Amino acid sequence: MARSPRTACRFTSCSALQRPAGGAMAAMAQSPYEQLEQEWRRLHTFRGALSLLRWDAAVMMPRGSADVRGEQLATLESECHALLTAPKVSRLLERAEANRQCLEDWQVANLREMRRQRDHAIALPVRLITRLAKATAAAEAGWIGAQQSGFATLVPLLEEVLQLTRDRAALLGQALNLPPYDALLDLYSPGITADEVEQIFRALGRRLPQLINETIVAQQRDPALALTGKFAPGKQRQLAMEVMRAIGFPFDRGRLDEAPHPFTEGVHGDVRVATHFRNTDVFHGLLGALHETGHALYDMGLPREWRDQPVGRDRGVALEQSQALLLEMIVARSRAFVAYLRPLLGKYFDVSGPEWEPENIYRQLTRVQRSCVRIDADELTYPVHVMIRFELERELLDGKLAVRNLAEAWNAAMESRLGVRPQTDVEGCLQDVHWALGSFGYFPAYALGGVIAAQLNEAMRRDLRSLDSEIANGDFRNMYEWLGKNVYMHGARIPMPQLLKEATGKPLSAASAVRYLEAKYLDVDKAQGSAAA
């Protein structure tokens, strides 16, 4: 669908009215809708500053500066909250909505998203926003420190974040007429409910345990050769940047850095990607960088002319994650991608031998094993990690699980569901920063993103028959042109379920994901990215 020009009726009704006489203030000629666009441009600037401050906190900031950064973040969060809840904005929304017949389709969608953001904001008092910003800044710093000192040192900080998050969920739920946990889900993946998440997870849960067992048994019969060696982080970074550049990441408008936990921050035109390198694992940092590159390219591909308006933003974290997981899990773990990558491994690390043959590299990238750490997990066990977190965070929010007991509950769930038990807090409940940041309701998006990615991949390969050959040659243009047309260009104009149905012809379900995983791990002949690519 063609994007509408950003024009609006100049007055509060569609009738032909005279412009004010010369000398009248220019603002008088602006419609309520146009005034709202101005307010959201200011909000966009504040949010951009917040994003870059968060990037700095994770990458550059001295650890002892957390209290100062907390004050800065709290002040900017308060300004954003004040703008969204200002009586002026409420009045303008009412007037613009009363005259929505004057607006183009994209403007109507933008107005809807403005109302959504305002309703979320007005449900929360500024005191709660400020307290939560300070508490999460302290907890993030505490999470980093707890990597050395253990989970017990984080407990009081996380307890405060949890209590404030409960208050937030209750107030949002009342305002939006949703159960508290659904209200948190709505912050990250609009339109998705806990019941729908459970339905998807049940479908995955019926097939994954057996599929994991079958795959592990098959791989044990013919194990891959180990990839050993020392890989200098500086060289890994050069490799990651070359691959990112080939895929389409514009380094004149973005950068790659290192941090304890991979993430993406920034604004349209200034996107910051961070990954984490290990000198004994050549793929850990690269795959993390590609995951974040998927996020970045989606953000950069959103409709440019709407970049400072809510309709020009992403359509929720689940769709965001689908773009990250499509690149990291589906594309980068294909035979076609390995064919492209193998010469680069030789270029940067001078590797040779049978273990570095493309087929063995592919088998390493698709090796399934029960492990403790989510970001290192393979495609089959990854959703199980997410389902465990989904269950634990609901118990925390409901008060069924105390923070002080989280580490043991985590370890017991991992042992029960995946057959592994973390030996330390770092590979247990301290491996993710999300809860310290107050991001309860975020984790389901990771598994939903994988489901969406598989469904998009199925449709994309139906349309792009030579995609594997193109990837093997390092040509990703058609892939990202397809994603731009079917995903990026829509921004937040339509709900994610509608976008997915338009792109794939099918409603959201786990069926494509199950088909993809079965083909890749149990039927080599059907696996996408065949050796012939």
XYZ file of C-alpha atoms in Angstrom:
533
model
C 0.000 0.000 0.000
C 1.397 3.399 -0.953
C 2.270 5.697 1.885
C 0.172 8.803 2.241
C 1.759 12.250 2.084
C 1.941 13.879 5.474
C -0.781 16.439 4.963
C -3.718 17.300 7.144
C -6.781 19.517 7.155
C -5.688 22.966 8.210
C -8.709 23.678 10.347
C -10.950 21.899 12.799
C -13.502 20.962 10.192
C -13.357 19.954 6.553
C -15.427 22.873 5.313
C -13.729 25.488 3.153
C -12.713 28.188 5.582
C -10.696 31.351 5.109
C -7.145 31.375 6.462
C -6.516 33.961 9.202
C -5.674 37.413 7.977
C -2.019 38.271 7.399
C -0.114 38.871 10.605
C -2.050 36.243 12.575
C 0.144 33.760 14.386
C 1.194 30.828 12.207
C 0.128 28.449 14.934
C -3.470 29.477 14.402
C -3.337 27.868 10.942
C -2.312 24.525 12.360
C -4.899 21.828 12.843
C -5.080 19.932 16.131
C -3.539 16.962 14.359
C -0.567 19.014 13.138
C -0.012 20.349 16.643
C 0.011 16.764 17.916
C 2.684 15.874 15.373
C 4.817 18.700 16.770
C 4.406 17.382 20.309
C 5.449 13.879 19.221
C 8.525 15.268 17.469
C 9.611 16.600 20.852
C 8.838 13.236 22.425
C 10.888 11.500 19.721
C 13.875 13.707 20.589
C 13.592 12.949 24.318
C 13.338 9.217 23.628
C 16.356 9.364 21.364
C 18.370 10.949 24.155
C 17.167 8.269 26.576
C 18.210 5.541 24.172
C 21.717 6.905 23.750
C 22.118 7.362 27.495
C 21.173 3.713 27.973
C 23.686 2.694 25.308
C 26.379 4.693 27.078
C 25.469 3.093 30.425
C 26.031 -0.382 28.977
C 29.115 0.366 26.845
C 31.060 3.380 28.114
C 29.841 4.662 31.469
C 31.993 4.143 34.601
C 30.179 1.738 36.904
C 30.333 4.229 39.757
C 28.234 6.704 37.768
C 25.027 4.663 37.954
C 23.380 7.034 40.442
C 24.099 10.052 38.230
C 22.779 8.237 35.159
C 19.709 7.188 37.123
C 18.894 10.839 37.835
C 19.364 11.743 34.163
C 17.158 8.905 32.953
C 14.511 9.673 35.566
C 14.395 13.346 34.524
C 13.993 12.541 30.832
C 11.414 9.832 31.563
C 9.505 12.398 33.617
C 9.607 14.860 30.714
C 8.246 12.223 28.339
C 5.535 11.354 30.809
C 4.642 15.018 31.345
C 4.323 15.602 27.604
C 2.077 12.584 27.076
C -0.185 13.394 30.022
C -0.438 17.149 29.492
C -4.039 18.454 29.357
C -3.110 20.175 26.094
C -2.409 16.810 24.444
C -5.696 15.381 25.697
C -7.609 18.330 24.250
C -5.805 18.100 20.924
C -6.481 14.369 20.706
C -10.186 14.886 21.279
C -10.387 17.621 18.645
C -8.321 15.674 16.101
C -10.378 12.511 16.649
C -13.579 14.492 16.151
C -12.262 15.494 12.704
C -10.517 12.324 11.654
C -12.433 12.367 8.361
C -10.012 15.086 7.293
C -7.004 12.810 7.636
C -5.253 10.378 5.324
C -5.032 6.682 6.275
C -1.519 6.959 7.722
C -2.534 9.997 9.757
C -5.551 8.150 11.169
C -3.241 5.302 12.181
C -0.818 7.812 13.676
C -3.613 9.377 15.684
C -4.604 5.937 16.971
C -1.034 5.255 18.093
C -0.860 8.673 19.771
C -3.989 7.825 21.727
C -2.528 4.447 22.682
C 0.656 5.998 24.015
C -1.271 8.662 25.886
C -3.591 6.085 27.480
C -0.596 4.082 28.668
C 1.095 7.150 30.096
C -1.887 8.705 31.821
C -2.504 5.451 33.672
C 0.781 5.922 35.573
C 1.576 8.746 38.025
C 4.846 10.560 37.426
C 6.080 9.530 40.871
C 5.884 5.873 39.849
C 7.669 6.574 36.554
C 10.488 8.349 38.384
C 10.846 5.679 41.076
C 10.907 2.913 38.473
C 13.559 4.696 36.386
C 15.810 5.112 39.439
C 15.174 1.569 40.686
C 15.962 -0.042 37.332
C 19.124 2.038 36.872
C 20.318 0.843 40.285
C 19.266 -2.739 39.574
C 21.046 -2.766 36.196
C 24.277 -1.705 37.909
C 23.556 -4.261 40.649
C 23.038 -6.968 38.032
C 26.477 -6.270 36.586
C 28.041 -6.373 40.053
C 26.199 -9.565 40.938
C 28.043 -11.358 38.142
C 30.946 -11.409 40.600
C 29.226 -11.295 43.988
C 26.267 -13.607 43.350
C 22.499 -13.292 43.120
C 21.964 -12.481 46.802
C 23.379 -8.974 46.329
C 20.790 -8.237 43.626
C 17.788 -9.480 45.636
C 16.820 -6.217 47.433
C 17.225 -4.183 44.246
C 15.150 -6.639 42.218
C 12.484 -6.754 44.944
C 11.997 -3.013 44.598
C 11.781 -3.239 40.807
C 9.275 -6.098 41.086
C 7.005 -4.218 43.489
C 7.028 -1.126 41.293
C 6.319 -3.310 38.254
C 3.342 -4.871 40.028
C 2.010 -1.355 40.686
C 2.604 -0.468 37.057
C 0.820 -3.593 35.799
C -2.170 -3.045 38.088
C -2.617 0.590 37.016
C -2.172 -0.190 33.323
C -4.593 -3.093 33.598
C -7.242 -0.866 35.160
C -6.787 1.784 32.478
C -6.781 -0.633 29.542
C -9.359 -3.082 30.969
C -6.816 -5.899 30.834
C -5.473 -8.397 33.374
C -2.208 -7.033 34.840
C 0.074 -9.419 32.947
C -1.756 -8.781 29.667
C -1.197 -5.068 30.277
C 2.559 -5.703 30.478
C 2.458 -7.844 27.334
C 0.660 -4.988 25.595
C 3.617 -2.707 26.297
C 5.899 -4.924 24.232
C 3.712 -6.917 21.841
C 0.426 -5.039 21.297
C -2.583 -7.210 20.664
C -1.072 -10.414 22.093
C -2.616 -11.858 25.251
C -1.310 -14.370 27.775
C -3.899 -16.877 26.538
C -2.564 -16.587 22.975
C 1.020 -16.951 24.216
C 0.030 -20.090 26.106
C -1.680 -21.501 23.016
C 1.478 -21.042 20.917
C 3.646 -22.449 23.715
C 1.396 -25.493 24.108
C 1.734 -26.239 20.383
C 5.520 -25.976 20.601
C 5.589 -27.937 23.842
C 3.754 -30.870 22.270
C 6.468 -31.346 19.635
C 9.735 -29.899 20.943
C 10.664 -32.417 23.685
C 10.494 -35.380 21.309
C 12.139 -33.431 18.482
C 15.003 -32.400 20.791
C 15.526 -36.027 21.874
C 15.394 -37.373 18.315
C 17.833 -34.769 17.049
C 20.344 -35.273 19.861
C 20.309 -39.041 19.331
C 20.833 -38.613 15.576
C 23.670 -36.146 16.057
C 25.390 -38.356 18.630
C 25.561 -41.163 16.077
C 27.582 -38.918 13.742
C 29.139 -36.126 15.845
C 30.637 -32.985 14.330
C 34.334 -32.259 14.753
C 35.074 -29.631 17.413
C 36.143 -26.133 16.349
C 39.014 -25.220 18.636
C 41.466 -22.351 18.805
C 41.936 -18.803 20.023
C 40.154 -16.083 18.112
C 41.223 -12.531 18.937
C 38.202 -10.330 19.742
C 39.627 -7.602 17.504
C 39.605 -9.950 14.519
C 36.143 -11.186 15.453
C 34.925 -7.608 15.442
C 36.394 -7.042 11.961
C 34.689 -10.208 10.721
C 31.356 -9.178 12.243
C 31.593 -5.735 10.663
C 32.356 -7.161 7.219
C 29.380 -9.517 7.402
C 27.112 -6.783 8.764
C 28.207 -4.464 5.951
C 27.460 -7.126 3.328
C 24.019 -7.685 4.794
C 23.283 -3.967 4.604
C 24.156 -2.386 7.947
C 25.174 1.243 7.230
C 28.187 2.084 9.377
C 27.866 5.774 8.512
C 24.646 5.733 10.544
C 25.426 3.029 13.083
C 28.206 1.326 15.004
C 29.218 -1.951 16.624
C 30.523 -2.091 20.196
C 31.064 -4.631 22.964
C 28.983 -5.031 26.123
C 28.278 -7.767 28.698
C 24.916 -8.466 27.026
C 24.125 -7.973 23.285
C 21.591 -5.211 22.612
C 20.495 -2.535 20.148
C 19.786 1.094 21.028
C 19.547 4.401 19.190
C 17.204 6.180 16.822
C 16.549 6.177 13.088
C 19.814 7.301 11.529
C 21.935 6.554 14.617
C 21.654 2.906 15.610
C 24.044 1.371 18.150
C 24.632 -2.395 18.140
C 26.560 -4.211 20.857
C 27.674 -7.823 21.089
C 29.937 -9.887 23.328
C 33.007 -11.746 22.031
C 34.649 -14.865 23.476
C 38.195 -15.652 22.406
C 37.497 -19.400 22.379
C 34.285 -19.228 20.298
C 34.394 -17.740 16.827
C 30.597 -17.753 16.410
C 29.304 -16.422 19.745
C 30.008 -12.750 19.050
C 29.193 -12.980 15.346
C 25.780 -14.543 15.901
C 25.048 -11.993 18.632
C 25.988 -9.195 16.226
C 23.759 -10.668 13.515
C 20.851 -10.980 15.940
C 21.189 -7.297 16.758
C 21.712 -6.413 13.096
C 18.298 -7.923 12.408
C 16.859 -5.483 14.923
C 18.830 -2.587 13.475
C 17.850 -3.182 9.847
C 14.195 -3.367 10.819
C 14.497 -0.088 12.718
C 16.346 1.563 9.839
C 13.856 0.215 7.303
C 10.787 1.685 8.977
C 9.025 4.418 6.945
C 11.470 7.308 6.950
C 8.890 10.058 6.545
C 7.186 8.917 9.749
C 10.358 8.349 11.787
C 9.462 10.967 14.422
C 5.859 9.795 14.826
C 4.401 6.764 16.634
C 3.029 5.202 13.442
C 6.599 5.091 12.131
C 7.825 2.955 15.007
C 8.117 -0.833 15.154
C 4.963 -2.922 15.589
C 5.996 -4.515 18.846
C 8.856 -6.563 20.241
C 7.641 -9.922 18.881
C 7.891 -8.594 15.321
C 11.238 -6.962 16.197
C 12.513 -10.296 17.508
C 11.307 -12.077 14.398
C 13.703 -9.975 12.331
C 16.595 -10.685 14.701
C 15.914 -14.426 14.863
C 15.311 -14.704 11.126
C 18.851 -13.484 10.516
C 20.603 -15.148 13.463
C 18.852 -18.514 13.588
C 17.398 -19.207 10.145
C 19.733 -17.451 7.707
C 23.050 -17.571 9.584
C 22.625 -21.277 10.461
C 21.978 -22.386 6.895
C 24.321 -24.179 4.511
C 23.994 -21.268 2.116
C 25.286 -18.798 4.701
C 28.133 -21.137 5.680
C 29.216 -21.227 2.013
C 29.447 -17.409 2.135
C 31.131 -17.332 5.558
C 33.817 -20.000 5.113
C 36.248 -17.861 3.015
C 35.930 -15.050 5.565
C 36.918 -17.397 8.390
C 40.040 -18.229 6.434
C 40.720 -14.560 5.774
C 40.575 -13.501 9.414
C 41.733 -16.601 11.297
C 43.704 -18.657 8.738
C 41.807 -21.803 9.742
C 42.178 -25.110 7.909
C 41.573 -28.797 8.352
C 38.532 -31.103 8.138
C 36.839 -29.406 11.082
C 36.702 -26.192 9.045
C 35.030 -27.734 6.021
C 31.635 -26.108 5.297
C 29.601 -29.221 6.137
C 31.248 -29.554 9.547
C 30.765 -25.849 10.280
C 27.082 -26.243 9.392
C 26.771 -29.238 11.696
C 28.357 -27.226 14.502
C 25.970 -24.319 13.941
C 22.989 -26.672 13.998
C 24.202 -28.812 16.889
C 21.470 -29.348 19.468
C 22.417 -29.701 23.103
C 20.766 -29.023 26.402
C 22.511 -26.016 27.905
C 21.914 -23.434 30.615
C 22.343 -20.136 28.737
C 19.566 -18.762 26.525
C 21.668 -16.637 24.168
C 23.844 -19.678 23.402
C 20.897 -22.003 22.884
C 20.108 -23.717 19.591
C 16.825 -23.339 17.713
C 15.200 -26.366 19.317
C 15.989 -25.665 22.981
C 15.728 -21.865 22.743
C 11.915 -21.751 23.024
C 12.084 -23.895 26.166
C 14.336 -21.298 27.807
C 11.721 -18.652 27.020
C 8.803 -20.739 28.272
C 10.584 -21.215 31.612
C 11.059 -17.462 31.969
C 7.422 -16.847 31.008
C 6.263 -19.144 33.793
C 8.693 -17.772 36.406
C 7.925 -14.120 35.780
C 4.199 -14.739 36.083
C 4.803 -16.446 39.429
C 6.957 -13.500 40.565
C 4.301 -10.980 39.606
C 1.512 -13.023 41.203
C 3.503 -13.302 44.433
C 3.691 -17.090 44.191
C 7.478 -16.901 43.962
C 9.623 -14.682 46.188
C 12.660 -13.004 44.633
C 14.940 -14.586 47.226
C 13.820 -18.019 45.972
C 14.202 -17.222 42.283
C 17.632 -18.784 41.837
C 16.530 -22.177 43.153
C 13.216 -22.085 41.267
C 15.144 -21.253 38.085
C 17.596 -24.107 38.591
C 14.802 -26.588 39.334
C 12.867 -25.560 36.207
C 15.956 -25.906 34.019
C 16.644 -29.354 35.395
C 13.032 -30.468 34.974
C 12.446 -29.044 31.495
C 15.859 -29.248 29.851
C 17.736 -31.779 31.939
C 20.528 -29.372 32.922
C 21.164 -27.565 36.210
C 23.120 -24.279 36.364
C 26.245 -24.493 38.490
C 26.415 -20.733 39.150
C 24.032 -17.792 39.285
C 25.751 -16.333 36.211
C 24.607 -19.261 34.071
C 21.319 -19.331 35.964
C 19.029 -16.460 36.905
C 21.701 -13.760 36.396
C 22.223 -14.448 32.707
C 19.540 -11.972 31.559
C 19.251 -8.299 32.529
C 15.561 -7.954 31.557
C 13.970 -8.226 35.007
C 16.492 -5.815 36.534
C 15.344 -3.362 33.849
C 11.690 -3.954 34.790
C 10.975 -5.668 31.466
C 8.429 -8.187 32.715
C 6.262 -9.361 29.822
C 9.155 -9.057 27.369
C 10.445 -12.641 27.320
C 7.487 -14.223 25.449
C 8.386 -12.048 22.465
C 11.571 -14.070 21.945
C 9.694 -17.309 21.281
C 6.875 -15.555 19.434
C 9.549 -13.894 17.318
C 10.894 -17.299 16.328
C 7.416 -18.444 15.340
C 6.845 -15.299 13.265
C 10.306 -15.624 11.680
C 9.572 -19.176 10.536
C 6.253 -18.124 9.046
C 7.857 -15.180 7.192
C 10.729 -17.399 6.039
C 8.297 -19.935 4.580
C 6.493 -17.233 2.607
C 9.711 -15.494 1.537
C 11.207 -18.707 0.159
C 7.993 -19.352 -1.712
C 8.465 -15.992 -3.467
C 12.280 -15.991 -3.795
C 13.218 -19.331 -5.333
C 16.920 -18.500 -5.760
C 17.404 -17.100 -2.241
C 19.881 -19.792 -1.129
C 22.142 -19.177 -4.125
C 22.054 -15.444 -3.462
C 22.952 -15.883 0.222
C 25.825 -18.234 -0.671
C 27.192 -15.456 -2.873
C 26.842 -12.859 -0.122
C 23.924 -11.157 -1.854
C 21.152 -10.234 0.605
C 19.436 -7.538 -1.468
C 16.345 -9.468 -2.556
C 15.824 -10.825 0.941
C 15.783 -7.355 2.461
C 13.724 -5.936 -0.384
C 11.090 -8.593 0.400
C 11.219 -7.818 4.123
C 11.062 -4.096 3.424
C 7.934 -4.523 1.316
C 6.164 -6.997 3.582
C 7.308 -5.944 7.064
C 9.319 -2.737 7.410
C 7.231 -0.338 5.309
C 4.132 -0.850 7.451
C 5.630 0.590 10.636
C 2.911 0.536 13.272
C 0.127 1.267 10.770
C -1.553 -2.131 11.127
C -1.618 -4.728 13.938
C 1.059 -7.430 13.837
C -1.434 -10.294 13.236
C -2.839 -8.443 10.219
C 0.651 -7.679 8.892
C 1.625 -11.332 9.202
C -1.502 -12.562 7.471
C -1.001 -10.107 4.600
C 2.661 -11.130 4.236
C 2.180 -14.900 4.480
C -1.487 -15.517 3.715
C -1.943 -17.269 7.075
C -2.783 -16.256 10.654
C -0.156 -16.524 13.374
C 0.407 -20.121 14.451
C 3.235 -22.476 15.419
C 2.680 -24.669 12.339
C 5.366 -23.074 10.127
C 7.893 -23.176 12.963
C 7.285 -26.884 13.561
C 7.558 -27.643 9.825
C 10.782 -25.663 9.537
C 12.410 -27.314 12.563
C 11.385 -30.841 11.551
C 12.701 -30.341 8.013
C 15.984 -28.856 9.156
C 16.827 -31.263 11.960
C 15.227 -34.562 10.930
C 15.108 -34.478 7.137
C 18.306 -33.152 5.607
C 16.948 -33.295 2.052
C 14.179 -30.853 2.898
C 16.314 -28.442 4.918
C 16.554 -24.978 3.420
C 20.027 -23.952 2.350
C 20.940 -27.310 0.810
C 24.488 -28.235 -0.121
C 23.671 -27.599 -3.781
C 23.205 -23.891 -3.044
